[in-house]
Amino acid sequence: MKYSINPACTTANVGEEVVVLNADSGVYFSLNEVGGFLWEKIKAGPVSAEDLVNCVVEAYDTDEPTCKDDVLRILYELINENLIFEE
């Protein structure tokens, strides 16, 4: 399964956070540094959870099991807020 950005979303950088606005629903969502990193990877094109985990492990020098749980949690939150789509 791959993930892509909802085209109704726009973003703004606020300090070290990325704030995402879904223009259709009016929902604002704040992402920390790692969440913003994931957002940019998803924005670059449809990407799988496995690819996202690998990118985070490489960029942040973390272990895969912890990283996988965190990435899946963030993806779940973004899907629930209708900010990204599963393909």
Short mmCIF file of C-alpha atoms in Angstrom, two decimals:
data_model
loop_
_atom_site.label_atom_id
_atom_site.label_comp_id
_atom_site.label_asym_id
_atom_site.label_seq_id
_atom_site.Cartn_x
_atom_site.Cartn_y
_atom_site.Cartn_z
CA MET A 1 0.00 0.00 0.00
CA LYS A 2 1.23 3.49 -0.85
CA TYR A 3 0.34 6.87 0.55
CA SER A 4 -0.19 10.22 -1.15
CA ILE A 5 -1.08 13.74 -0.04
CA ASN A 6 -4.67 14.94 -0.22
CA PRO A 7 -4.51 17.72 -2.87
CA ALA A 8 -6.82 19.87 -0.71
CA CYS A 9 -3.99 20.25 1.82
CA THR A 10 -1.59 23.14 2.13
CA THR A 11 1.30 23.51 4.54
CA ALA A 12 3.22 26.19 6.39
CA ASN A 13 6.44 25.93 8.36
CA VAL A 14 6.09 27.34 11.86
CA GLY A 15 9.38 27.10 13.69
CA GLU A 16 10.41 23.45 13.60
CA GLU A 17 6.85 22.27 12.96
CA VAL A 18 4.87 21.84 9.77
CA VAL A 19 1.23 22.89 10.00
CA VAL A 20 -1.09 21.20 7.51
CA LEU A 21 -4.48 22.65 6.58
CA ASN A 22 -7.13 20.60 4.81
CA ALA A 23 -9.01 23.33 2.92
CA ASP A 24 -12.03 21.06 2.39
CA SER A 25 -12.59 20.20 6.05
CA GLY A 26 -10.90 23.14 7.76
CA VAL A 27 -8.79 20.73 9.84
CA TYR A 28 -5.38 21.99 11.00
CA PHE A 29 -2.76 19.43 11.96
CA SER A 30 0.67 20.11 13.43
CA LEU A 31 3.63 17.85 12.65
CA ASN A 32 6.90 17.74 14.56
CA GLU A 33 10.27 17.48 12.82
CA VAL A 34 9.93 13.77 11.98
CA GLY A 35 6.29 14.19 10.94
CA GLY A 36 7.33 17.04 8.65
CA PHE A 37 10.07 14.83 7.22
CA LEU A 38 7.49 12.12 6.48
CA TRP A 39 5.12 14.70 4.96
CA GLU A 40 7.82 15.81 2.51
CA LYS A 41 8.57 12.20 1.53
CA ILE A 42 4.87 11.49 0.92
CA LYS A 43 4.52 14.78 -0.97
CA ALA A 44 7.33 13.74 -3.35
CA GLY A 45 5.16 10.92 -4.67
CA PRO A 46 3.24 7.88 -3.56
CA VAL A 47 5.38 6.01 -1.05
CA SER A 48 4.98 2.87 1.03
CA ALA A 49 5.18 2.66 4.82
CA GLU A 50 8.24 0.43 4.45
CA ASP A 51 10.03 3.07 2.36
CA LEU A 52 9.12 5.75 4.91
CA VAL A 53 10.48 3.63 7.76
CA ASN A 54 13.73 3.08 5.86
CA CYS A 55 14.08 6.83 5.20
CA VAL A 56 13.56 7.68 8.86
CA VAL A 57 15.97 4.97 10.06
CA GLU A 58 18.66 6.35 7.73
CA ALA A 59 18.01 10.04 8.46
CA TYR A 60 17.61 9.80 12.23
CA ASP A 61 19.82 6.82 13.12
CA THR A 62 17.09 4.98 15.01
CA ASP A 63 16.11 1.33 15.27
CA GLU A 64 13.56 -0.12 12.86
CA PRO A 65 11.01 -1.57 15.35
CA THR A 66 10.57 1.73 17.21
CA CYS A 67 10.59 3.70 13.99
CA LYS A 68 7.99 1.44 12.36
CA ASP A 69 5.56 1.89 15.25
CA ASP A 70 5.99 5.67 15.13
CA VAL A 71 5.63 5.90 11.34
CA LEU A 72 2.48 3.74 11.34
CA ARG A 73 0.99 5.86 14.15
CA ILE A 74 1.63 9.07 12.21
CA LEU A 75 0.21 7.57 8.99
CA TYR A 76 -2.90 6.45 10.88
CA GLU A 77 -3.41 9.95 12.28
CA LEU A 78 -2.93 11.58 8.87
CA ILE A 79 -5.40 9.16 7.26
CA ASN A 80 -7.97 9.75 10.02
CA GLU A 81 -7.72 13.51 9.48
CA ASN A 82 -8.11 12.99 5.69
CA LEU A 83 -4.71 14.60 5.05
CA ILE A 84 -3.29 11.64 3.13
CA PHE A 85 -4.81 8.84 1.08
CA GLU A 86 -4.03 5.14 0.86
CA GLU A 87 -3.59 3.90 -2.70
#
